[in-house]
Amino acid sequence: MSEKKTMKVIIKEPGFPPHLEEIENTLEELQRIVDGYIETVTIIRNQIIVICNEEGRLNGLEPNCAVCGMDFVGPVIICSADGDEFTDLKTPHKVMPLIRNLGGALQSLLI
């Protein structure tokens, strides 16, 4: 793992607007936030990575949001990557408008 122990990410929980947060860059912390094993979905290589619960749909987690047309359930983390390592989200102000609540309008929250 890289020397940096924290990273700035967007966290989006069902029913709440997305927010920028600094979190520990550990597997345990990622699993705690998404409430289970993690799965990654690459939206834009190394720039926008969505981390979600691998079994969220099977476990009946609440619908959350869509990012670039992909629907997610349960809490999600949005970050960037450098090779195999998760890193600070490179352009959070550009990502916020791409997050749409399922059943809601586009988020207009800018950081």
mmCIF file of N, CA, C and O in Angstrom:
data_model
loop_
_atom_site.group_PDB
_atom_site.id
_atom_site.type_symbol
_atom_site.label_atom_id
_atom_site.label_comp_id
_atom_site.label_asym_id
_atom_site.label_seq_id
_atom_site.Cartn_x
_atom_site.Cartn_y
_atom_site.Cartn_z
ATOM 1 N N MET A 1 0.851 -1.178 0.000
ATOM 2 C CA MET A 1 0.000 0.000 0.000
ATOM 3 C C MET A 1 0.892 1.235 0.000
ATOM 4 O O MET A 1 1.984 1.220 0.533
ATOM 5 N N SER A 2 0.420 2.315 -0.611
ATOM 6 C CA SER A 2 1.176 3.557 -0.649
ATOM 7 C C SER A 2 1.319 4.137 0.751
ATOM 8 O O SER A 2 0.657 3.727 1.684
ATOM 9 N N GLU A 3 2.209 5.127 0.870
ATOM 10 C CA GLU A 3 2.477 5.728 2.178
ATOM 11 C C GLU A 3 1.286 6.519 2.715
ATOM 12 O O GLU A 3 1.116 6.633 3.911
ATOM 13 N N LYS A 4 0.485 7.076 1.829
ATOM 14 C CA LYS A 4 -0.658 7.870 2.273
ATOM 15 C C LYS A 4 -1.705 6.954 2.890
ATOM 16 O O LYS A 4 -2.160 6.014 2.273
ATOM 17 N N LYS A 5 -2.110 7.261 4.104
ATOM 18 C CA LYS A 5 -3.055 6.412 4.833
ATOM 19 C C LYS A 5 -4.500 6.874 4.722
ATOM 20 O O LYS A 5 -5.389 6.161 5.115
ATOM 21 N N THR A 6 -4.712 8.081 4.212
ATOM 22 C CA THR A 6 -6.079 8.581 4.044
ATOM 23 C C THR A 6 -6.270 9.039 2.600
ATOM 24 O O THR A 6 -5.300 9.242 1.866
ATOM 25 N N MET A 7 -7.537 9.179 2.234
ATOM 26 C CA MET A 7 -7.852 9.700 0.900
ATOM 27 C C MET A 7 -9.153 10.484 0.960
ATOM 28 O O MET A 7 -10.023 10.206 1.787
ATOM 29 N N LYS A 8 -9.269 11.476 0.082
ATOM 30 C CA LYS A 8 -10.483 12.281 -0.022
ATOM 31 C C LYS A 8 -11.364 11.663 -1.091
ATOM 32 O O LYS A 8 -10.946 11.479 -2.236
ATOM 33 N N VAL A 9 -12.594 11.339 -0.682
ATOM 34 C CA VAL A 9 -13.531 10.627 -1.554
ATOM 35 C C VAL A 9 -14.909 11.275 -1.448
ATOM 36 O O VAL A 9 -15.167 12.071 -0.552
ATOM 37 N N ILE A 10 -15.792 10.883 -2.353
ATOM 38 C CA ILE A 10 -17.204 11.213 -2.212
ATOM 39 C C ILE A 10 -17.882 9.979 -1.641
ATOM 40 O O ILE A 10 -17.657 8.863 -2.123
ATOM 41 N N ILE A 11 -18.690 10.176 -0.610
ATOM 42 C CA ILE A 11 -19.506 9.092 -0.068
ATOM 43 C C ILE A 11 -20.955 9.448 -0.354
ATOM 44 O O ILE A 11 -21.399 10.575 -0.119
ATOM 45 N N LYS A 12 -21.680 8.474 -0.895
ATOM 46 C CA LYS A 12 -23.111 8.664 -1.182
ATOM 47 C C LYS A 12 -23.871 7.528 -0.513
ATOM 48 O O LYS A 12 -23.652 6.365 -0.810
ATOM 49 N N GLU A 13 -24.714 7.894 0.445
ATOM 50 C CA GLU A 13 -25.555 6.918 1.140
ATOM 51 C C GLU A 13 -26.995 7.075 0.653
ATOM 52 O O GLU A 13 -27.412 8.181 0.300
ATOM 53 N N PRO A 14 -27.761 5.980 0.636
ATOM 54 C CA PRO A 14 -29.151 6.067 0.179
ATOM 55 C C PRO A 14 -29.931 7.135 0.963
ATOM 56 O O PRO A 14 -29.852 7.205 2.190
ATOM 57 N N GLY A 15 -30.656 7.987 0.233
ATOM 58 C CA GLY A 15 -31.500 8.994 0.866
ATOM 59 C C GLY A 15 -30.780 10.252 1.303
ATOM 60 O O GLY A 15 -31.409 11.162 1.850
ATOM 61 N N PHE A 16 -29.472 10.336 1.085
ATOM 62 C CA PHE A 16 -28.702 11.511 1.495
ATOM 63 C C PHE A 16 -27.903 12.042 0.314
ATOM 64 O O PHE A 16 -27.532 11.272 -0.578
ATOM 65 N N PRO A 17 -27.615 13.348 0.308
ATOM 66 C CA PRO A 17 -26.789 13.883 -0.776
ATOM 67 C C PRO A 17 -25.347 13.387 -0.659
ATOM 68 O O PRO A 17 -24.896 13.051 0.451
ATOM 69 N N PRO A 18 -24.616 13.355 -1.756
ATOM 70 C CA PRO A 18 -23.209 12.967 -1.688
ATOM 71 C C PRO A 18 -22.414 14.020 -0.929
ATOM 72 O O PRO A 18 -22.760 15.206 -0.947
ATOM 73 N N HIS A 19 -21.359 13.582 -0.261
ATOM 74 C CA HIS A 19 -20.505 14.530 0.449
ATOM 75 C C HIS A 19 -19.051 14.098 0.358
ATOM 76 O O HIS A 19 -18.746 12.919 0.219
ATOM 77 N N LEU A 20 -18.158 15.080 0.421
ATOM 78 C CA LEU A 20 -16.728 14.841 0.392
ATOM 79 C C LEU A 20 -16.268 14.512 1.797
ATOM 80 O O LEU A 20 -16.671 15.180 2.762
ATOM 81 N N GLU A 21 -15.454 13.474 1.912
ATOM 82 C CA GLU A 21 -14.969 13.055 3.229
ATOM 83 C C GLU A 21 -13.563 12.484 3.083
ATOM 84 O O GLU A 21 -13.229 11.886 2.071
ATOM 85 N N GLU A 22 -12.764 12.669 4.100
ATOM 86 C CA GLU A 22 -11.439 12.050 4.139
ATOM 87 C C GLU A 22 -11.554 10.777 4.975
ATOM 88 O O GLU A 22 -12.017 10.821 6.112
ATOM 89 N N ILE A 23 -11.154 9.648 4.384
ATOM 90 C CA ILE A 23 -11.289 8.360 5.060
ATOM 91 C C ILE A 23 -9.949 7.638 5.076
ATOM 92 O O ILE A 23 -9.047 7.967 4.303
ATOM 93 N N GLU A 24 -9.839 6.643 5.946
ATOM 94 C CA GLU A 24 -8.651 5.790 5.955
ATOM 95 C C GLU A 24 -8.634 4.962 4.678
ATOM 96 O O GLU A 24 -9.656 4.446 4.248
ATOM 97 N N ASN A 25 -7.458 4.828 4.103
ATOM 98 C CA ASN A 25 -7.311 4.056 2.874
ATOM 99 C C ASN A 25 -6.934 2.616 3.231
ATOM 100 O O ASN A 25 -5.832 2.158 2.966
ATOM 101 N N THR A 26 -7.894 1.916 3.872
ATOM 102 C CA THR A 26 -7.682 0.520 4.252
ATOM 103 C C THR A 26 -8.874 -0.308 3.806
ATOM 104 O O THR A 26 -9.992 0.208 3.686
ATOM 105 N N LEU A 27 -8.635 -1.576 3.566
ATOM 106 C CA LEU A 27 -9.718 -2.474 3.179
ATOM 107 C C LEU A 27 -10.800 -2.499 4.247
ATOM 108 O O LEU A 27 -11.999 -2.464 3.934
ATOM 109 N N GLU A 28 -10.406 -2.535 5.502
ATOM 110 C CA GLU A 28 -11.370 -2.587 6.605
ATOM 111 C C GLU A 28 -12.291 -1.369 6.607
ATOM 112 O O GLU A 28 -13.497 -1.503 6.816
ATOM 113 N N GLU A 29 -11.735 -0.195 6.356
ATOM 114 C CA GLU A 29 -12.550 1.025 6.335
ATOM 115 C C GLU A 29 -13.509 1.028 5.137
ATOM 116 O O GLU A 29 -14.681 1.385 5.265
ATOM 117 N N LEU A 30 -13.027 0.607 3.984
ATOM 118 C CA LEU A 30 -13.884 0.544 2.800
ATOM 119 C C LEU A 30 -15.035 -0.429 3.028
ATOM 120 O O LEU A 30 -16.193 -0.126 2.715
ATOM 121 N N GLN A 31 -14.740 -1.592 3.604
ATOM 122 C CA GLN A 31 -15.780 -2.583 3.887
ATOM 123 C C GLN A 31 -16.772 -2.066 4.927
ATOM 124 O O GLN A 31 -17.968 -2.320 4.824
ATOM 125 N N ARG A 32 -16.289 -1.328 5.902
ATOM 126 C CA ARG A 32 -17.180 -0.761 6.926
ATOM 127 C C ARG A 32 -18.162 0.218 6.283
ATOM 128 O O ARG A 32 -19.368 0.171 6.538
ATOM 129 N N ILE A 33 -17.669 1.066 5.401
ATOM 130 C CA ILE A 33 -18.520 2.084 4.784
ATOM 131 C C ILE A 33 -19.575 1.458 3.876
ATOM 132 O O ILE A 33 -20.738 1.854 3.910
ATOM 133 N N VAL A 34 -19.193 0.461 3.064
ATOM 134 C CA VAL A 34 -20.165 -0.151 2.138
ATOM 135 C C VAL A 34 -20.923 -1.307 2.782
ATOM 136 O O VAL A 34 -21.780 -1.906 2.153
ATOM 137 N N ASP A 35 -20.600 -1.634 4.031
ATOM 138 C CA ASP A 35 -21.296 -2.663 4.796
ATOM 139 C C ASP A 35 -21.149 -4.054 4.182
ATOM 140 O O ASP A 35 -22.130 -4.774 4.023
ATOM 141 N N GLY A 36 -19.917 -4.412 3.824
ATOM 142 C CA GLY A 36 -19.662 -5.753 3.292
ATOM 143 C C GLY A 36 -18.437 -5.789 2.406
ATOM 144 O O GLY A 36 -17.645 -4.850 2.370
ATOM 145 N N TYR A 37 -18.298 -6.900 1.694
ATOM 146 C CA TYR A 37 -17.181 -7.044 0.754
ATOM 147 C C TYR A 37 -17.290 -5.991 -0.338
ATOM 148 O O TYR A 37 -18.386 -5.658 -0.777
ATOM 149 N N ILE A 38 -16.129 -5.486 -0.782
ATOM 150 C CA ILE A 38 -16.157 -4.423 -1.784
ATOM 151 C C ILE A 38 -16.100 -4.968 -3.203
ATOM 152 O O ILE A 38 -15.540 -6.033 -3.469
ATOM 153 N N GLU A 39 -16.715 -4.224 -4.088
ATOM 154 C CA GLU A 39 -16.616 -4.441 -5.525
ATOM 155 C C GLU A 39 -16.309 -3.080 -6.133
ATOM 156 O O GLU A 39 -16.827 -2.065 -5.675
ATOM 157 N N THR A 40 -15.442 -3.047 -7.135
ATOM 158 C CA THR A 40 -15.120 -1.776 -7.779
ATOM 159 C C THR A 40 -15.699 -1.747 -9.188
ATOM 160 O O THR A 40 -15.722 -2.753 -9.891
ATOM 161 N N VAL A 41 -16.178 -0.565 -9.558
ATOM 162 C CA VAL A 41 -16.698 -0.333 -10.900
ATOM 163 C C VAL A 41 -15.942 0.872 -11.447
ATOM 164 O O VAL A 41 -16.005 1.958 -10.875
ATOM 165 N N THR A 42 -15.226 0.669 -12.533
ATOM 166 C CA THR A 42 -14.463 1.754 -13.144
ATOM 167 C C THR A 42 -15.362 2.515 -14.110
ATOM 168 O O THR A 42 -15.876 1.935 -15.066
ATOM 169 N N ILE A 43 -15.533 3.797 -13.835
ATOM 170 C CA ILE A 43 -16.330 4.655 -14.708
ATOM 171 C C ILE A 43 -15.401 5.296 -15.745
ATOM 172 O O ILE A 43 -15.663 5.245 -16.934
ATOM 173 N N ILE A 44 -14.317 5.891 -15.289
ATOM 174 C CA ILE A 44 -13.266 6.432 -16.165
ATOM 175 C C ILE A 44 -11.940 5.953 -15.585
ATOM 176 O O ILE A 44 -11.623 6.253 -14.429
ATOM 177 N N ARG A 45 -11.184 5.215 -16.368
ATOM 178 C CA ARG A 45 -9.945 4.576 -15.902
ATOM 179 C C ARG A 45 -9.080 5.515 -15.063
ATOM 180 O O ARG A 45 -8.699 6.598 -15.507
ATOM 181 N N ASN A 46 -8.788 5.067 -13.837
ATOM 182 C CA ASN A 46 -7.959 5.757 -12.844
ATOM 183 C C ASN A 46 -8.533 7.079 -12.353
ATOM 184 O O ASN A 46 -8.006 7.672 -11.438
ATOM 185 N N GLN A 47 -9.615 7.573 -12.946
ATOM 186 C CA GLN A 47 -10.143 8.869 -12.539
ATOM 187 C C GLN A 47 -11.402 8.767 -11.702
ATOM 188 O O GLN A 47 -11.540 9.485 -10.725
ATOM 189 N N ILE A 48 -12.332 7.897 -12.102
ATOM 190 C CA ILE A 48 -13.568 7.736 -11.330
ATOM 191 C C ILE A 48 -13.791 6.241 -11.105
ATOM 192 O O ILE A 48 -14.078 5.495 -12.035
ATOM 193 N N ILE A 49 -13.645 5.836 -9.842
ATOM 194 C CA ILE A 49 -13.859 4.459 -9.422
ATOM 195 C C ILE A 49 -14.975 4.471 -8.381
ATOM 196 O O ILE A 49 -14.914 5.236 -7.417
ATOM 197 N N VAL A 50 -15.992 3.643 -8.572
ATOM 198 C CA VAL A 50 -17.063 3.506 -7.581
ATOM 199 C C VAL A 50 -16.818 2.211 -6.816
ATOM 200 O O VAL A 50 -16.637 1.152 -7.420
ATOM 201 N N ILE A 51 -16.788 2.320 -5.493
ATOM 202 C CA ILE A 51 -16.645 1.151 -4.625
ATOM 203 C C ILE A 51 -17.994 0.908 -3.978
ATOM 204 O O ILE A 51 -18.564 1.807 -3.351
ATOM 205 N N CYS A 52 -18.517 -0.304 -4.162
ATOM 206 C CA CYS A 52 -19.836 -0.633 -3.618
ATOM 207 C C CYS A 52 -19.791 -1.996 -2.933
ATOM 208 O O CYS A 52 -18.757 -2.666 -2.937
ATOM 209 N N ASN A 53 -20.909 -2.392 -2.356
ATOM 210 C CA ASN A 53 -21.027 -3.692 -1.705
ATOM 211 C C ASN A 53 -21.212 -4.760 -2.774
ATOM 212 O O ASN A 53 -22.160 -4.711 -3.560
ATOM 213 N N GLU A 54 -20.300 -5.731 -2.781
ATOM 214 C CA GLU A 54 -20.310 -6.803 -3.779
ATOM 215 C C GLU A 54 -21.633 -7.576 -3.812
ATOM 216 O O GLU A 54 -22.083 -8.014 -4.871
ATOM 217 N N GLU A 55 -22.269 -7.743 -2.663
ATOM 218 C CA GLU A 55 -23.503 -8.516 -2.577
ATOM 219 C C GLU A 55 -24.714 -7.646 -2.250
ATOM 220 O O GLU A 55 -25.722 -8.133 -1.752
ATOM 221 N N GLY A 56 -24.596 -6.347 -2.536
ATOM 222 C CA GLY A 56 -25.652 -5.407 -2.180
ATOM 223 C C GLY A 56 -27.021 -5.762 -2.720
ATOM 224 O O GLY A 56 -28.019 -5.721 -2.004
ATOM 225 N N ARG A 57 -27.099 -6.136 -3.976
ATOM 226 C CA ARG A 57 -28.397 -6.491 -4.576
ATOM 227 C C ARG A 57 -28.925 -7.792 -3.977
ATOM 228 O O ARG A 57 -30.108 -7.904 -3.671
ATOM 229 N N LEU A 58 -28.043 -8.776 -3.813
ATOM 230 C CA LEU A 58 -28.460 -10.058 -3.228
ATOM 231 C C LEU A 58 -28.973 -9.880 -1.804
ATOM 232 O O LEU A 58 -29.881 -10.582 -1.366
ATOM 233 N N ASN A 59 -28.364 -8.941 -1.064
ATOM 234 C CA ASN A 59 -28.744 -8.702 0.326
ATOM 235 C C ASN A 59 -29.889 -7.703 0.463
ATOM 236 O O ASN A 59 -30.278 -7.353 1.578
ATOM 237 N N GLY A 60 -30.405 -7.218 -0.658
ATOM 238 C CA GLY A 60 -31.554 -6.313 -0.621
ATOM 239 C C GLY A 60 -31.258 -4.925 -0.098
ATOM 240 O O GLY A 60 -32.130 -4.287 0.484
ATOM 241 N N LEU A 61 -30.021 -4.431 -0.327
ATOM 242 C CA LEU A 61 -29.704 -3.077 0.121
ATOM 243 C C LEU A 61 -30.550 -2.059 -0.637
ATOM 244 O O LEU A 61 -30.953 -2.283 -1.783
ATOM 245 N N GLU A 62 -30.804 -0.956 0.018
ATOM 246 C CA GLU A 62 -31.672 0.100 -0.507
ATOM 247 C C GLU A 62 -31.086 0.734 -1.774
ATOM 248 O O GLU A 62 -29.881 0.998 -1.836
ATOM 249 N N PRO A 63 -31.923 0.986 -2.796
ATOM 250 C CA PRO A 63 -31.445 1.689 -3.980
ATOM 251 C C PRO A 63 -30.821 3.030 -3.575
ATOM 252 O O PRO A 63 -31.324 3.711 -2.681
ATOM 253 N N ASN A 64 -29.732 3.396 -4.220
ATOM 254 C CA ASN A 64 -29.013 4.587 -3.819
ATOM 255 C C ASN A 64 -28.952 5.620 -4.929
ATOM 256 O O ASN A 64 -29.611 6.642 -4.869
ATOM 257 N N CYS A 65 -28.142 5.356 -5.953
ATOM 258 C CA CYS A 65 -27.897 6.377 -6.958
ATOM 259 C C CYS A 65 -27.468 5.734 -8.266
ATOM 260 O O CYS A 65 -27.219 4.534 -8.335
ATOM 261 N N ALA A 66 -27.393 6.580 -9.287
ATOM 262 C CA ALA A 66 -26.819 6.175 -10.565
ATOM 263 C C ALA A 66 -25.632 7.085 -10.829
ATOM 264 O O ALA A 66 -25.688 8.285 -10.555
ATOM 265 N N VAL A 67 -24.553 6.502 -11.319
ATOM 266 C CA VAL A 67 -23.372 7.264 -11.704
ATOM 267 C C VAL A 67 -23.128 6.948 -13.172
ATOM 268 O O VAL A 67 -22.903 5.786 -13.523
ATOM 269 N N CYS A 68 -23.230 7.953 -14.011
ATOM 270 C CA CYS A 68 -23.063 7.771 -15.463
ATOM 271 C C CYS A 68 -23.953 6.650 -15.981
ATOM 272 O O CYS A 68 -23.531 5.819 -16.788
ATOM 273 N N GLY A 69 -25.180 6.567 -15.484
ATOM 274 C CA GLY A 69 -26.152 5.602 -15.962
ATOM 275 C C GLY A 69 -26.093 4.228 -15.315
ATOM 276 O O GLY A 69 -26.914 3.376 -15.612
ATOM 277 N N MET A 70 -25.146 3.989 -14.423
ATOM 278 C CA MET A 70 -25.056 2.703 -13.719
ATOM 279 C C MET A 70 -25.695 2.833 -12.354
ATOM 280 O O MET A 70 -25.328 3.717 -11.571
ATOM 281 N N ASP A 71 -26.670 1.979 -12.045
ATOM 282 C CA ASP A 71 -27.393 2.036 -10.773
ATOM 283 C C ASP A 71 -26.630 1.298 -9.684
ATOM 284 O O ASP A 71 -26.068 0.223 -9.920
ATOM 285 N N PHE A 72 -26.646 1.875 -8.469
ATOM 286 C CA PHE A 72 -25.986 1.283 -7.307
ATOM 287 C C PHE A 72 -26.964 1.198 -6.143
ATOM 288 O O PHE A 72 -27.851 2.032 -6.005
ATOM 289 N N VAL A 73 -26.760 0.192 -5.296
ATOM 290 C CA VAL A 73 -27.538 0.037 -4.069
ATOM 291 C C VAL A 73 -26.585 0.147 -2.881
ATOM 292 O O VAL A 73 -25.388 -0.109 -3.009
ATOM 293 N N GLY A 74 -27.137 0.528 -1.733
ATOM 294 C CA GLY A 74 -26.323 0.662 -0.532
ATOM 295 C C GLY A 74 -25.339 1.815 -0.661
ATOM 296 O O GLY A 74 -25.271 2.489 -1.692
ATOM 297 N N PRO A 75 -24.573 2.062 0.397
ATOM 298 C CA PRO A 75 -23.596 3.154 0.375
ATOM 299 C C PRO A 75 -22.518 2.902 -0.679
ATOM 300 O O PRO A 75 -22.124 1.757 -0.907
ATOM 301 N N VAL A 76 -22.050 3.976 -1.311
ATOM 302 C CA VAL A 76 -20.954 3.872 -2.266
ATOM 303 C C VAL A 76 -19.878 4.899 -1.940
ATOM 304 O O VAL A 76 -20.153 5.932 -1.322
ATOM 305 N N ILE A 77 -18.670 4.573 -2.361
ATOM 306 C CA ILE A 77 -17.516 5.455 -2.238
ATOM 307 C C ILE A 77 -17.040 5.741 -3.657
ATOM 308 O O ILE A 77 -16.935 4.824 -4.475
ATOM 309 N N ILE A 78 -16.749 6.999 -3.949
ATOM 310 C CA ILE A 78 -16.232 7.354 -5.266
ATOM 311 C C ILE A 78 -14.844 7.953 -5.068
ATOM 312 O O ILE A 78 -14.669 8.910 -4.308
ATOM 313 N N CYS A 79 -13.862 7.337 -5.727
ATOM 314 C CA CYS A 79 -12.475 7.769 -5.574
ATOM 315 C C CYS A 79 -11.785 7.668 -6.926
ATOM 316 O O CYS A 79 -12.413 7.416 -7.944
ATOM 317 N N SER A 80 -10.473 7.862 -6.924
ATOM 318 C CA SER A 80 -9.643 7.659 -8.108
ATOM 319 C C SER A 80 -8.675 6.529 -7.800
ATOM 320 O O SER A 80 -8.718 5.938 -6.718
ATOM 321 N N ALA A 81 -7.793 6.232 -8.749
ATOM 322 C CA ALA A 81 -6.823 5.161 -8.554
ATOM 323 C C ALA A 81 -5.500 5.539 -9.197
ATOM 324 O O ALA A 81 -5.446 6.340 -10.129
ATOM 325 N N ASP A 82 -4.454 4.941 -8.669
ATOM 326 C CA ASP A 82 -3.120 5.029 -9.250
ATOM 327 C C ASP A 82 -2.633 3.598 -9.352
ATOM 328 O O ASP A 82 -2.195 3.018 -8.353
ATOM 329 N N GLY A 83 -2.804 2.998 -10.511
ATOM 330 C CA GLY A 83 -2.510 1.574 -10.659
ATOM 331 C C GLY A 83 -3.513 0.763 -9.865
ATOM 332 O O GLY A 83 -4.711 0.900 -10.047
ATOM 333 N N ASP A 84 -3.014 -0.040 -8.917
ATOM 334 C CA ASP A 84 -3.887 -0.874 -8.083
ATOM 335 C C ASP A 84 -4.292 -0.200 -6.775
ATOM 336 O O ASP A 84 -4.998 -0.797 -5.967
ATOM 337 N N GLU A 85 -3.834 1.021 -6.545
ATOM 338 C CA GLU A 85 -4.094 1.714 -5.276
ATOM 339 C C GLU A 85 -5.202 2.751 -5.429
ATOM 340 O O GLU A 85 -5.199 3.525 -6.388
ATOM 341 N N PHE A 86 -6.124 2.775 -4.470
ATOM 342 C CA PHE A 86 -7.141 3.825 -4.435
ATOM 343 C C PHE A 86 -6.474 5.115 -3.978
ATOM 344 O O PHE A 86 -5.584 5.101 -3.134
ATOM 345 N N THR A 87 -6.922 6.250 -4.534
ATOM 346 C CA THR A 87 -6.341 7.553 -4.198
ATOM 347 C C THR A 87 -7.448 8.601 -4.067
ATOM 348 O O THR A 87 -8.616 8.324 -4.339
ATOM 349 N N ASP A 88 -7.027 9.813 -3.686
ATOM 350 C CA ASP A 88 -7.949 10.947 -3.636
ATOM 351 C C ASP A 88 -8.698 11.068 -4.955
ATOM 352 O O ASP A 88 -8.111 10.860 -6.030
ATOM 353 N N LEU A 89 -9.967 11.421 -4.866
ATOM 354 C CA LEU A 89 -10.748 11.696 -6.068
ATOM 355 C C LEU A 89 -10.153 12.927 -6.732
ATOM 356 O O LEU A 89 -10.024 13.976 -6.108
ATOM 357 N N LYS A 90 -9.782 12.798 -7.994
ATOM 358 C CA LYS A 90 -9.051 13.869 -8.677
ATOM 359 C C LYS A 90 -9.885 15.121 -8.950
ATOM 360 O O LYS A 90 -9.394 16.229 -8.838
ATOM 361 N N THR A 91 -11.143 14.963 -9.301
ATOM 362 C CA THR A 91 -11.974 16.118 -9.668
ATOM 363 C C THR A 91 -13.373 15.995 -9.065
ATOM 364 O O THR A 91 -14.349 15.817 -9.797
ATOM 365 N N PRO A 92 -13.498 16.105 -7.730
ATOM 366 C CA PRO A 92 -14.820 15.922 -7.119
ATOM 367 C C PRO A 92 -15.879 16.887 -7.633
ATOM 368 O O PRO A 92 -17.039 16.512 -7.778
ATOM 369 N N HIS A 93 -15.489 18.120 -7.949
ATOM 370 C CA HIS A 93 -16.475 19.102 -8.433
ATOM 371 C C HIS A 93 -17.048 18.710 -9.789
ATOM 372 O O HIS A 93 -18.166 19.091 -10.118
ATOM 373 N N LYS A 94 -16.328 17.910 -10.575
ATOM 374 C CA LYS A 94 -16.836 17.455 -11.862
ATOM 375 C C LYS A 94 -17.653 16.170 -11.727
ATOM 376 O O LYS A 94 -18.469 15.857 -12.575
ATOM 377 N N VAL A 95 -17.432 15.431 -10.638
ATOM 378 C CA VAL A 95 -18.125 14.157 -10.440
ATOM 379 C C VAL A 95 -19.510 14.365 -9.836
ATOM 380 O O VAL A 95 -20.451 13.658 -10.184
ATOM 381 N N MET A 96 -19.658 15.335 -8.950
ATOM 382 C CA MET A 96 -20.936 15.545 -8.265
ATOM 383 C C MET A 96 -22.129 15.609 -9.222
ATOM 384 O O MET A 96 -23.140 14.962 -8.974
ATOM 385 N N PRO A 97 -22.035 16.341 -10.329
ATOM 386 C CA PRO A 97 -23.192 16.393 -11.236
ATOM 387 C C PRO A 97 -23.498 15.065 -11.931
ATOM 388 O O PRO A 97 -24.574 14.905 -12.500
ATOM 389 N N LEU A 98 -22.569 14.105 -11.891
ATOM 390 C CA LEU A 98 -22.791 12.814 -12.528
ATOM 391 C C LEU A 98 -23.567 11.851 -11.634
ATOM 392 O O LEU A 98 -23.976 10.787 -12.074
ATOM 393 N N ILE A 99 -23.775 12.226 -10.364
ATOM 394 C CA ILE A 99 -24.458 11.361 -9.401
ATOM 395 C C ILE A 99 -25.934 11.724 -9.379
ATOM 396 O O ILE A 99 -26.302 12.866 -9.127
ATOM 397 N N ARG A 100 -26.787 10.751 -9.645
ATOM 398 C CA ARG A 100 -28.230 10.989 -9.657
ATOM 399 C C ARG A 100 -28.877 10.065 -8.636
ATOM 400 O O ARG A 100 -28.652 8.866 -8.643
ATOM 401 N N ASN A 101 -29.662 10.646 -7.751
ATOM 402 C CA ASN A 101 -30.427 9.822 -6.815
ATOM 403 C C ASN A 101 -31.398 8.960 -7.594
ATOM 404 O O ASN A 101 -32.006 9.430 -8.552
ATOM 405 N N LEU A 102 -31.560 7.733 -7.187
ATOM 406 C CA LEU A 102 -32.592 6.913 -7.801
ATOM 407 C C LEU A 102 -33.924 7.421 -7.262
ATOM 408 O O LEU A 102 -34.161 7.440 -6.069
ATOM 409 N N GLY A 103 -34.766 7.905 -8.144
ATOM 410 C CA GLY A 103 -36.038 8.479 -7.732
ATOM 411 C C GLY A 103 -35.950 9.963 -7.451
ATOM 412 O O GLY A 103 -36.891 10.577 -7.010
ATOM 413 N N GLY A 104 -34.796 10.600 -7.728
ATOM 414 C CA GLY A 104 -34.636 12.021 -7.470
ATOM 415 C C GLY A 104 -34.010 12.728 -8.660
ATOM 416 O O GLY A 104 -33.727 12.120 -9.682
ATOM 417 N N ALA A 105 -33.813 14.005 -8.519
ATOM 418 C CA ALA A 105 -33.232 14.800 -9.588
ATOM 419 C C ALA A 105 -31.709 14.742 -9.514
ATOM 420 O O ALA A 105 -31.136 14.259 -8.542
ATOM 421 N N LEU A 106 -31.057 15.293 -10.533
ATOM 422 C CA LEU A 106 -29.607 15.375 -10.526
ATOM 423 C C LEU A 106 -29.151 16.179 -9.315
ATOM 424 O O LEU A 106 -29.751 17.186 -8.948
ATOM 425 N N GLN A 107 -28.068 15.745 -8.714
ATOM 426 C CA GLN A 107 -27.500 16.485 -7.591
ATOM 427 C C GLN A 107 -26.817 17.734 -8.123
ATOM 428 O O GLN A 107 -26.062 17.657 -9.082
ATOM 429 N N SER A 108 -27.069 18.867 -7.509
ATOM 430 C CA SER A 108 -26.424 20.098 -7.936
ATOM 431 C C SER A 108 -25.392 20.549 -6.912
ATOM 432 O O SER A 108 -24.848 21.637 -7.017
ATOM 433 N N LEU A 109 -25.117 19.706 -5.921
ATOM 434 C CA LEU A 109 -24.148 20.049 -4.883
ATOM 435 C C LEU A 109 -22.751 20.108 -5.478
ATOM 436 O O LEU A 109 -22.286 19.163 -6.072
ATOM 437 N N LEU A 110 -22.106 21.237 -5.357
ATOM 438 C CA LEU A 110 -20.733 21.380 -5.813
ATOM 439 C C LEU A 110 -19.832 21.632 -4.626
ATOM 440 O O LEU A 110 -20.224 22.307 -3.676
ATOM 441 N N ILE A 111 -18.651 21.082 -4.695
ATOM 442 C CA ILE A 111 -17.714 21.242 -3.574
ATOM 443 C C ILE A 111 -16.814 22.419 -3.861
ATOM 444 O O ILE A 111 -16.330 22.592 -4.917
#
